[in-house]
CSV table of C-alpha atoms in Angstrom, one decimal:
chain,number,residue,atom,x,y,z
A,27,MET,CA,-0.5,-12.0,17.1
A,28,GLU,CA,0.6,-11.0,13.6
A,29,ILE,CA,-2.9,-10.0,12.6
A,30,LEU,CA,-3.2,-7.8,15.8
A,31,ILE,CA,0.1,-6.1,15.1
A,32,LYS,CA,-0.9,-5.4,11.5
A,33,THR,CA,-4.3,-4.1,12.6
A,34,LEU,CA,-2.8,-1.7,15.2
A,35,GLN,CA,-0.4,-0.4,12.6
A,36,LEU,CA,-3.2,0.2,10.1
A,37,ILE,CA,-5.4,2.0,12.7
A,38,LEU,CA,-2.5,4.2,13.8
A,39,SER,CA,-1.4,5.0,10.2
A,40,LEU,CA,-4.9,5.9,9.0
A,41,SER,CA,-5.7,7.9,12.2
A,42,ILE,CA,-2.6,10.0,11.6
A,43,LEU,CA,-3.5,10.5,7.9
A,44,VAL,CA,-7.1,11.3,8.6
A,45,ILE,CA,-6.3,13.9,11.2
A,46,LEU,CA,-3.8,15.6,9.0
A,47,HIS,CA,-6.2,15.5,6.0
A,48,GLU,CA,-9.0,17.1,7.9
A,49,PHE,CA,-6.5,19.6,9.4
A,50,GLY,CA,-5.8,20.7,5.8
A,51,HIS,CA,-9.5,21.7,5.4
A,52,TYR,CA,-9.6,23.1,8.9
A,53,PHE,CA,-6.5,25.3,8.4
A,54,PHE,CA,-7.7,27.0,5.2
A,55,ALA,CA,-11.2,27.4,6.7
A,56,ARG,CA,-9.9,29.2,9.7
A,57,LEU,CA,-7.4,31.2,7.5
A,58,PHE,CA,-10.4,32.6,5.6
A,59,LYS,CA,-12.5,33.1,8.8
A,60,THR,CA,-14.9,30.3,8.0
A,61,ARG,CA,-16.6,28.7,11.0
A,62,VAL,CA,-15.7,25.0,11.6
A,63,GLU,CA,-18.5,23.4,13.7
A,64,LYS,CA,-16.9,19.9,14.1
A,65,PHE,CA,-13.5,18.3,13.8
A,66,TYR,CA,-13.7,14.5,14.2
A,67,LEU,CA,-11.5,11.5,13.9
A,68,PHE,CA,-13.8,8.7,12.8
A,69,PHE,CA,-17.6,9.1,12.4
A,70,ASP,CA,-20.0,9.7,15.2
A,71,PRO,CA,-23.6,8.6,14.2
A,72,TRP,CA,-25.7,8.6,17.3
A,73,PHE,CA,-22.9,9.2,19.8
A,74,SER,CA,-19.2,10.1,20.3
A,75,LEU,CA,-16.5,8.2,22.3
A,76,PHE,CA,-15.0,11.5,23.3
A,77,LYS,CA,-15.6,15.2,22.6
A,78,PHE,CA,-15.0,18.7,23.9
A,79,LYS,CA,-15.8,22.2,22.6
A,80,LYS,CA,-13.4,25.0,22.2
A,81,GLY,CA,-14.6,28.3,20.7
A,82,ASP,CA,-17.1,27.5,17.9
A,83,THR,CA,-15.6,24.0,17.2
A,84,GLU,CA,-16.5,20.7,18.7
A,85,TYR,CA,-13.5,18.3,18.7
A,86,GLY,CA,-14.1,14.6,19.1
A,87,ILE,CA,-13.6,10.9,18.3
A,88,GLY,CA,-16.4,8.9,16.8
A,89,TRP,CA,-17.1,5.2,17.2
A,90,LEU,CA,-17.2,4.2,13.5
A,91,PRO,CA,-13.6,4.0,12.2
A,92,LEU,CA,-14.2,4.7,8.6
A,93,GLY,CA,-12.3,8.0,8.3
A,94,GLY,CA,-13.1,11.4,9.8
A,95,TYR,CA,-14.5,14.8,8.9
A,96,VAL,CA,-14.7,18.5,9.5
A,97,LYS,CA,-18.2,20.1,9.4
A,98,ILE,CA,-17.9,23.6,7.9
A,99,SER,CA,-20.8,26.1,8.3
A,100,GLY,CA,-22.7,26.7,5.2
A,101,MET,CA,-21.5,23.7,3.2
A,102,ILE,CA,-23.5,20.8,1.9
A,103,ASP,CA,-21.4,17.8,3.0
A,104,GLU,CA,-21.8,14.2,4.1
A,105,SER,CA,-23.9,15.3,7.1
A,106,MET,CA,-26.6,16.5,4.7
A,107,ASP,CA,-27.5,19.2,7.2
A,108,LYS,CA,-29.9,21.4,5.1
A,109,GLU,CA,-31.4,23.4,7.9
A,110,GLN,CA,-28.8,26.1,7.7
A,111,MET,CA,-29.3,26.4,4.0
A,112,ASN,CA,-32.8,27.7,4.6
A,113,GLN,CA,-31.3,30.7,6.4
A,114,PRO,CA,-29.8,33.8,4.8
A,115,PRO,CA,-26.0,33.4,4.3
A,116,GLN,CA,-23.8,34.5,7.1
A,117,PRO,CA,-20.3,36.1,6.7
A,118,PHE,CA,-18.6,33.2,8.5
A,119,GLU,CA,-20.2,30.5,6.3
A,120,PHE,CA,-18.5,28.6,3.5
A,121,ARG,CA,-21.2,29.6,0.9
A,122,SER,CA,-20.4,33.3,1.6
A,123,LYS,CA,-16.7,33.0,0.7
A,124,PRO,CA,-15.3,33.7,-2.8
A,125,ALA,CA,-14.9,30.7,-5.0
A,126,TRP,CA,-11.1,30.8,-4.9
A,127,GLN,CA,-11.2,30.6,-1.1
A,128,ARG,CA,-13.7,27.7,-1.1
A,129,LEU,CA,-11.4,26.0,-3.6
A,130,LEU,CA,-8.4,26.2,-1.3
A,131,ILE,CA,-10.5,25.0,1.6
A,132,MET,CA,-11.5,21.9,-0.4
A,133,VAL,CA,-8.0,21.0,-1.7
A,134,GLY,CA,-6.4,21.6,1.7
A,135,GLY,CA,-6.8,18.0,2.8
A,136,VAL,CA,-5.2,16.6,-0.4
A,137,LEU,CA,-2.4,19.2,-0.3
A,138,VAL,CA,-1.6,18.3,3.3
A,139,ASN,CA,-1.6,14.5,2.6
A,140,PHE,CA,0.8,14.9,-0.3
A,141,LEU,CA,3.1,17.2,1.7
A,142,THR,CA,2.9,14.6,4.6
A,143,ALA,CA,4.1,11.9,2.2
A,144,ILE,CA,7.1,14.0,1.1
A,145,VAL,CA,8.1,14.8,4.7
A,146,ILE,CA,7.9,11.2,5.7
A,147,PHE,CA,9.9,10.0,2.7
A,148,TRP,CA,12.4,12.8,3.5
A,149,MET,CA,12.8,11.6,7.1
A,150,ILE,CA,13.0,7.9,6.0
A,151,LEU,CA,15.8,8.6,3.6
A,152,PHE,CA,17.6,10.8,6.1
A,153,LYS,CA,17.5,8.2,8.9
A,154,TRP,CA,17.7,4.9,7.0
A,155,GLY,CA,18.7,5.8,3.5
A,156,GLU,CA,17.9,3.5,0.6
A,157,SER,CA,19.1,-0.1,0.2
A,158,TYR,CA,18.4,-2.6,-2.6
A,159,ILE,CA,19.9,-5.7,-4.1
A,160,PRO,CA,21.1,-5.1,-7.7
A,161,ALA,CA,19.5,-7.6,-10.0
A,162,GLU,CA,23.0,-8.4,-11.4
A,163,ASN,CA,24.0,-9.8,-8.0
A,164,ALA,CA,21.6,-12.7,-8.4
A,165,LYS,CA,24.3,-15.3,-9.2
A,166,TYR,CA,21.8,-18.1,-8.9
A,167,GLY,CA,19.3,-16.4,-11.2
A,168,PHE,CA,15.6,-15.9,-10.4
A,169,TYR,CA,12.8,-18.2,-9.7
A,170,PHE,CA,9.4,-17.4,-11.2
A,171,HIS,CA,5.7,-17.8,-10.5
A,172,PRO,CA,4.3,-20.8,-12.5
A,173,ILE,CA,2.4,-18.4,-14.8
A,174,ALA,CA,5.8,-17.0,-16.0
A,175,HIS,CA,6.8,-20.5,-17.1
A,176,GLU,CA,4.0,-20.4,-19.6
A,177,ILE,CA,5.7,-17.7,-21.6
A,178,GLY,CA,9.1,-19.6,-21.6
A,179,LEU,CA,10.8,-18.3,-18.5
A,180,GLN,CA,12.7,-20.9,-16.5
A,181,ASP,CA,13.9,-20.9,-12.9
A,182,GLY,CA,17.5,-19.9,-13.0
A,183,ASP,CA,17.0,-17.3,-15.7
A,184,ARG,CA,18.0,-13.8,-15.0
A,185,VAL,CA,16.0,-11.0,-16.7
A,186,LEU,CA,18.3,-8.3,-18.0
A,187,MET,CA,15.9,-6.0,-20.0
A,188,ALA,CA,12.2,-5.5,-20.5
A,189,ASP,CA,12.1,-4.0,-24.0
A,190,THR,CA,14.6,-1.1,-23.6
A,191,PHE,CA,14.2,-0.8,-19.8
A,192,LYS,CA,17.2,-2.2,-17.9
A,193,ILE,CA,16.2,-4.4,-14.9
A,194,ASN,CA,18.1,-2.9,-12.0
A,195,THR,CA,15.9,-4.4,-9.2
A,196,ILE,CA,13.9,-7.6,-9.4
A,197,ASN,CA,10.5,-6.1,-8.5
A,198,THR,CA,10.5,-3.9,-11.6
A,199,ILE,CA,10.0,-6.9,-13.9
A,200,ALA,CA,6.3,-7.2,-13.2
A,201,ALA,CA,5.9,-3.4,-13.0
A,202,HIS,CA,7.2,-3.0,-16.6
A,203,ILE,CA,5.0,-5.8,-17.9
A,204,LEU,CA,1.8,-4.3,-16.2
A,205,LEU,CA,2.5,-0.6,-16.7
A,206,ASP,CA,4.7,-0.3,-19.8
A,207,ASN,CA,3.2,-2.9,-22.0
A,208,VAL,CA,6.6,-4.4,-22.8
A,209,THR,CA,6.7,-7.0,-25.7
A,210,THR,CA,10.0,-8.7,-25.1
A,211,LEU,CA,12.2,-9.8,-22.2
A,212,THR,CA,16.0,-10.2,-22.6
A,213,ILE,CA,17.3,-12.9,-20.4
A,214,GLU,CA,20.5,-14.7,-19.5
A,215,ARG,CA,20.2,-18.5,-19.3
A,216,ASP,CA,23.2,-20.7,-18.7
A,217,GLY,CA,25.6,-18.0,-19.8
A,218,SER,CA,23.7,-17.3,-23.1
A,219,ILE,CA,21.6,-14.2,-23.9
A,220,MET,CA,18.3,-14.7,-25.5
A,221,THR,CA,15.0,-12.8,-26.1
A,222,LEU,CA,11.5,-14.0,-25.1
A,223,PRO,CA,8.3,-12.5,-26.5
A,224,VAL,CA,5.7,-11.3,-23.9
A,225,PRO,CA,2.2,-12.1,-25.2
A,226,ALA,CA,-0.3,-9.2,-25.1
A,227,GLU,CA,-2.6,-11.1,-22.8
A,228,PHE,CA,0.1,-11.9,-20.2
A,229,LYS,CA,-0.7,-8.7,-18.3
A,230,GLN,CA,-4.4,-9.8,-17.9
A,231,GLN,CA,-3.2,-13.3,-16.8
A,232,ILE,CA,-1.1,-11.8,-14.0
A,233,LEU,CA,-4.1,-9.8,-12.8
A,234,ALA,CA,-6.6,-12.7,-13.2
A,235,ASP,CA,-4.3,-15.1,-11.2
A,236,GLU,CA,-3.7,-12.4,-8.5
A,237,VAL,CA,0.1,-12.9,-8.8
A,238,ARG,CA,1.7,-11.0,-6.0
A,239,VAL,CA,5.3,-12.0,-6.8
A,240,LEU,CA,6.2,-12.7,-10.4
A,241,ALA,CA,10.0,-13.2,-9.8
A,242,ASP,CA,12.2,-13.6,-6.8
A,243,PHE,CA,15.8,-14.5,-6.0
A,244,ASN,CA,17.0,-18.1,-6.2
A,245,LEU,CA,18.3,-18.6,-2.6
A,246,PRO,CA,20.4,-21.4,-1.3
A,247,VAL,CA,19.0,-22.8,2.0
A,248,ILE,CA,21.3,-21.6,4.8
A,249,VAL,CA,20.3,-21.6,8.4
A,250,ASN,CA,20.7,-18.2,9.9
A,251,LYS,CA,19.0,-18.5,13.3
A,252,LEU,CA,16.9,-21.2,15.0
A,253,GLN,CA,13.6,-20.5,16.7
A,254,SER,CA,14.1,-21.5,20.3
A,255,GLY,CA,12.4,-24.8,21.2
A,256,SER,CA,11.4,-25.5,17.5
A,257,ASN,CA,11.6,-28.9,15.9
A,258,ALA,CA,14.7,-27.8,14.0
A,259,ASP,CA,16.3,-26.7,17.3
A,260,ARG,CA,15.4,-29.9,19.1
A,261,ALA,CA,16.7,-32.0,16.1
A,262,GLY,CA,20.1,-30.3,16.4
A,263,LEU,CA,20.3,-28.0,13.4
A,264,LYS,CA,22.8,-25.2,13.8
A,265,PRO,CA,23.4,-21.7,12.3
A,266,GLY,CA,25.4,-22.0,9.1
A,267,ASP,CA,24.0,-25.4,8.1
A,268,SER,CA,23.5,-25.6,4.3
A,269,ILE,CA,20.4,-27.7,3.5
A,270,VAL,CA,20.6,-29.6,0.2
A,271,ALA,CA,17.8,-32.2,0.3
A,272,VAL,CA,14.6,-33.3,2.0
A,273,ASN,CA,13.8,-37.0,2.0
A,274,ASN,CA,16.5,-37.4,-0.7
A,275,ASN,CA,14.8,-34.9,-3.0
A,276,LYS,CA,17.3,-32.2,-3.9
A,277,THR,CA,16.4,-28.7,-2.5
A,278,ILE,CA,19.2,-26.5,-3.8
A,279,PHE,CA,17.1,-23.4,-3.5
A,280,PHE,CA,14.6,-22.2,-0.9
A,281,ASN,CA,11.5,-22.5,-3.0
A,282,GLN,CA,12.3,-26.2,-3.6
A,283,PHE,CA,12.9,-26.7,0.1
A,284,ALA,CA,9.6,-25.0,1.0
A,285,ARG,CA,7.7,-27.2,-1.5
A,286,GLU,CA,9.2,-30.4,-0.1
A,287,LEU,CA,8.4,-29.5,3.5
A,288,ASN,CA,4.9,-28.7,2.3
A,289,ASN,CA,4.7,-32.3,1.0
A,290,SER,CA,5.8,-33.6,4.4
A,291,LYS,CA,3.4,-31.8,6.6
A,292,ASP,CA,2.8,-33.3,10.0
A,293,SER,CA,5.3,-36.0,9.5
A,294,GLU,CA,9.0,-36.7,10.0
A,295,ALA,CA,11.4,-35.7,7.2
A,296,ILE,CA,15.1,-36.5,6.6
A,297,ILE,CA,16.9,-33.2,6.2
A,298,SER,CA,20.3,-33.5,4.3
A,299,LEU,CA,22.7,-30.7,5.0
A,300,TYR,CA,26.4,-29.8,4.9
A,301,ARG,CA,28.1,-28.7,8.1
A,302,ASN,CA,31.8,-27.9,8.0
A,303,GLN,CA,31.9,-29.7,4.6
A,304,GLU,CA,30.4,-32.9,6.2
A,305,LEU,CA,27.2,-34.3,4.8
A,306,LEU,CA,24.7,-35.1,7.5
A,307,HIS,CA,21.2,-36.6,7.4
A,308,ILE,CA,19.0,-35.4,10.3
A,309,PRO,CA,15.4,-36.5,11.0
A,310,VAL,CA,13.1,-33.5,11.8
A,311,GLN,CA,9.4,-33.3,12.5
A,312,VAL,CA,7.5,-31.0,10.1
A,313,THR,CA,4.6,-29.1,11.5
A,314,ASP,CA,1.1,-29.1,10.0
A,315,ASP,CA,2.0,-25.7,8.6
A,316,GLY,CA,4.9,-27.2,6.6
A,317,GLU,CA,7.7,-25.6,8.8
A,318,ILE,CA,10.5,-26.9,11.0
A,319,GLY,CA,11.4,-23.6,12.8
A,320,PHE,CA,14.4,-21.6,11.6
A,321,PHE,CA,15.2,-18.3,9.9
A,322,PRO,CA,17.2,-18.6,6.7
A,323,LYS,CA,19.9,-16.3,5.5
A,324,THR,CA,18.3,-13.3,3.7
A,325,PRO,CA,19.1,-12.2,0.2
A,326,ASN,CA,20.9,-9.2,1.7
A,327,ALA,CA,23.3,-11.5,3.6
A,328,ILE,CA,23.9,-13.8,0.6
A,329,PHE,CA,24.1,-11.4,-2.3
A,330,GLY,CA,25.1,-8.1,-0.6
A,331,TYR,CA,23.2,-4.9,-1.2
A,332,THR,CA,23.7,-1.3,-2.3
A,333,GLN,CA,23.3,1.3,0.4
A,334,ILE,CA,22.6,4.9,-0.4
A,335,SER,CA,22.9,7.4,2.5
A,336,TYR,CA,21.7,11.0,2.6
A,337,GLY,CA,22.4,14.0,4.6
A,338,PHE,CA,19.6,16.0,6.1
A,339,PHE,CA,19.3,18.5,3.2
A,340,GLU,CA,20.3,15.9,0.5
A,341,ALA,CA,17.3,13.8,1.6
A,342,LEU,CA,14.8,16.5,0.8
A,343,PRO,CA,15.0,16.5,-3.0
A,344,ALA,CA,15.3,12.7,-2.9
A,345,GLY,CA,12.1,12.6,-0.7
A,346,ILE,CA,10.3,14.9,-3.2
A,347,ASN,CA,11.3,12.6,-6.1
A,348,LYS,CA,10.1,9.6,-4.1
A,349,GLY,CA,6.7,11.2,-3.5
A,350,VAL,CA,6.3,12.3,-7.1
A,351,SER,CA,7.3,8.9,-8.5
A,352,THR,CA,5.1,7.1,-6.1
A,353,LEU,CA,2.1,9.2,-7.2
A,354,LYS,CA,2.9,8.8,-10.9
A,355,ASN,CA,3.2,5.0,-10.5
A,356,TYR,CA,0.0,4.8,-8.5
A,357,VAL,CA,-1.9,6.8,-11.1
A,358,ARG,CA,-0.5,4.5,-13.8
A,359,GLN,CA,-1.7,1.4,-11.8
A,360,PHE,CA,-5.1,2.9,-11.3
A,361,ARG,CA,-6.1,2.5,-14.9
A,362,LEU,CA,-5.9,-1.3,-14.3
A,363,VAL,CA,-8.9,-1.0,-12.0
A,364,PHE,CA,-11.1,-0.5,-15.1
A,365,THR,CA,-10.3,-3.9,-16.4
A,366,ARG,CA,-12.3,-7.0,-15.3
A,367,GLU,CA,-9.2,-8.6,-13.9
A,368,GLY,CA,-8.1,-5.4,-12.2
A,369,ALA,CA,-11.5,-4.8,-10.6
A,370,ARG,CA,-11.2,-8.2,-8.8
A,371,GLN,CA,-7.9,-7.0,-7.3
A,372,ILE,CA,-9.6,-4.1,-5.4
A,373,GLY,CA,-9.3,-4.7,-1.7
A,374,GLY,CA,-10.6,-3.1,1.5
A,375,PHE,CA,-9.1,-2.7,5.0
A,376,GLY,CA,-7.9,-6.3,5.1
A,377,THR,CA,-5.8,-5.8,1.9
A,378,ILE,CA,-4.4,-2.5,3.2
A,379,GLY,CA,-3.6,-4.1,6.6
A,380,SER,CA,-1.7,-7.0,4.9
A,381,LEU,CA,0.8,-4.5,3.5
A,382,PHE,CA,2.2,-3.8,6.9
A,383,ALA,CA,5.0,-5.9,8.4
A,384,PRO,CA,3.9,-8.8,10.7
A,385,SER,CA,6.2,-7.4,13.5
A,386,TRP,CA,6.5,-3.7,14.5
A,387,ASP,CA,9.0,-2.2,12.1
A,388,TRP,CA,9.1,1.6,12.2
A,389,GLN,CA,10.8,1.9,8.8
A,390,ASN,CA,8.1,-0.2,7.2
A,391,PHE,CA,5.4,1.6,9.2
A,392,TRP,CA,6.4,5.0,8.0
A,393,PHE,CA,7.0,3.9,4.5
A,394,MET,CA,3.5,2.4,4.3
A,395,THR,CA,2.1,5.6,6.0
A,396,ALA,CA,3.7,7.7,3.3
A,397,PHE,CA,2.4,5.4,0.6
A,398,LEU,CA,-1.2,5.5,2.0
A,399,SER,CA,-1.0,9.2,2.3
A,400,ILE,CA,-0.3,9.4,-1.5
A,401,ILE,CA,-3.3,7.1,-2.1
A,402,LEU,CA,-5.5,9.1,0.2
A,403,ALA,CA,-4.6,12.3,-1.7
A,404,PHE,CA,-5.2,10.8,-5.1
A,405,MET,CA,-8.4,9.1,-4.2
A,406,ASN,CA,-9.8,12.2,-2.6
A,407,ILE,CA,-9.1,14.4,-5.6
A,408,LEU,CA,-11.1,12.2,-8.0
A,409,PRO,CA,-14.0,14.1,-9.4
A,410,ILE,CA,-16.7,12.1,-7.5
A,411,PRO,CA,-19.4,13.9,-5.6
A,412,ALA,CA,-18.9,13.5,-1.8
A,413,LEU,CA,-15.2,13.5,-2.3
A,414,ASP,CA,-13.0,16.6,-2.2
A,415,GLY,CA,-12.5,16.3,-6.0
A,416,GLY,CA,-16.3,16.5,-6.6
A,417,HIS,CA,-16.5,19.8,-4.7
A,418,VAL,CA,-13.4,21.0,-6.6
A,419,LEU,CA,-15.1,20.1,-9.9
A,420,PHE,CA,-18.2,22.1,-9.1
A,421,LEU,CA,-16.1,25.1,-7.9
A,422,ILE,CA,-14.1,25.1,-11.1
A,423,TYR,CA,-17.4,25.1,-13.0
A,424,GLU,CA,-18.5,28.1,-10.9
A,425,ILE,CA,-15.2,30.0,-11.5
A,426,ILE,CA,-15.5,29.4,-15.3
A,427,THR,CA,-19.2,30.1,-15.7
A,428,ARG,CA,-19.6,32.6,-12.8
A,429,ARG,CA,-22.7,30.6,-11.8
A,430,LYS,CA,-23.1,28.4,-8.7
A,431,PRO,CA,-24.8,25.0,-9.1
A,432,SER,CA,-28.1,25.0,-7.3
A,433,GLU,CA,-28.3,23.8,-3.7
A,434,LYS,CA,-30.8,21.1,-4.8
A,435,PHE,CA,-28.3,19.9,-7.4
A,436,MET,CA,-25.5,19.8,-4.8
A,437,GLU,CA,-27.8,17.8,-2.5
A,438,TYR,CA,-28.5,15.2,-5.1
A,439,ALA,CA,-24.8,15.1,-6.2
A,440,GLN,CA,-23.8,14.5,-2.6
A,441,MET,CA,-26.3,11.7,-2.1
A,442,THR,CA,-25.2,10.1,-5.4
A,443,GLY,CA,-21.5,10.3,-4.4
A,444,MET,CA,-22.3,8.8,-1.0
A,445,ILE,CA,-24.1,5.9,-2.6
A,446,LEU,CA,-21.2,5.3,-5.0
A,447,LEU,CA,-18.6,5.4,-2.2
A,448,LEU,CA,-20.6,3.1,0.1
A,449,SER,CA,-21.0,0.6,-2.8
A,450,LEU,CA,-17.3,0.7,-3.5
A,451,LEU,CA,-16.5,0.2,0.2
A,452,LEU,CA,-18.8,-2.8,0.4
A,453,TYR,CA,-17.4,-4.2,-2.9
A,454,ALA,CA,-13.8,-3.8,-1.8
A,455,ASN,CA,-14.3,-5.3,1.7
A,456,GLY,CA,-16.5,-8.0,0.1
A,457,ASN,CA,-13.5,-9.0,-2.1
A,458,ASP,CA,-11.4,-9.3,1.1
A,459,ILE,CA,-13.9,-11.6,2.7
A,460,TYR,CA,-14.2,-13.7,-0.5
A,461,ARG,CA,-10.4,-14.1,-0.7
A,462,TYR,CA,-10.2,-15.0,3.0
A,463,ILE,CA,-12.9,-17.7,2.7
A,464,PHE,CA,-12.0,-19.2,-0.7
A,465,ASN,CA,-8.3,-18.7,-0.9
């Protein structure tokens, strides 16, 4: 069920973004009186699921859900329709328009995607505001991925600084290490302040081991809500119970508790807990997934959080800042793709879909849609033939030299770009399949 919900969110999100991206091209094409022959969501080789024609434009939905397109008269695009190129240019064709108009037509999709992200961030901040747990609220410290233990971090440490960057939220620790090449971490351990060196190769280790969460909050195990009919429910656990051991092995924090349950899969475990200051020992059957069936108290409930609310107009500059900072951080992350470890991190539709929440959460959905809109804008403006950025590159060349690349050159460039993009698509989704099978 979770996979289905994530898939539906992914399809809806990408459909919205593809339609808006193509509308950006369509808008500028119509603004400059350029004929648009087709406007499609998804691709339609051989047949369409739905189509109708209005004026000169055929609107439709294809059967191959790998994006969408607008077909503009007089333009060499992914359709590779060269028949019209053998005819004299017509006033309504793309190739007849001035270079600056063709440039705006090509950047229209990217522009709309970036503006879409800003509008979504604006509305998210207006409706839900921003909330986060300050790192200083982590009174039990952090727990770390095993790879972090290799550089001297210990569970219970609290990271205060990464070089000169103050750690305000826990997720910025890994970001600073990966993107800012920090060399030291200042930590608090048992009330003392100390400095740990960060080896130069640690960034590559994080990427090579595909570490998703480098640090998280140490959380006491407190039952918040029971899953109706679960093993924990039948055994008599109650909201507010504070679990301290499994089979007499101390589990002060949730990561320890999860590890002990994992060691007791498909068997009965003795759960030790405090209820109204009384220590109880309750036998509970553990499933073959290593679970007993309850929802623990969240970090928000245990540590408290900072909430920032925005008025309608206050949220606009905050949304712009969010969009710009998201784009900057993504561009900085993109350079990691060109390392051997980073290339293995590239994922396809499975990886993108996994970013959505397992249950339908509109705040998460719109945040992910804004994030994907930023990615779509950036990826499309890359100077690769067959992408918008490739066309922009050739148009800039034309504006500077006052000479158009030949149509034969454009055909070969388009074919090369399509081969590159298809190869990347196969590689990314191949990575997903490999991870699914072997991880």
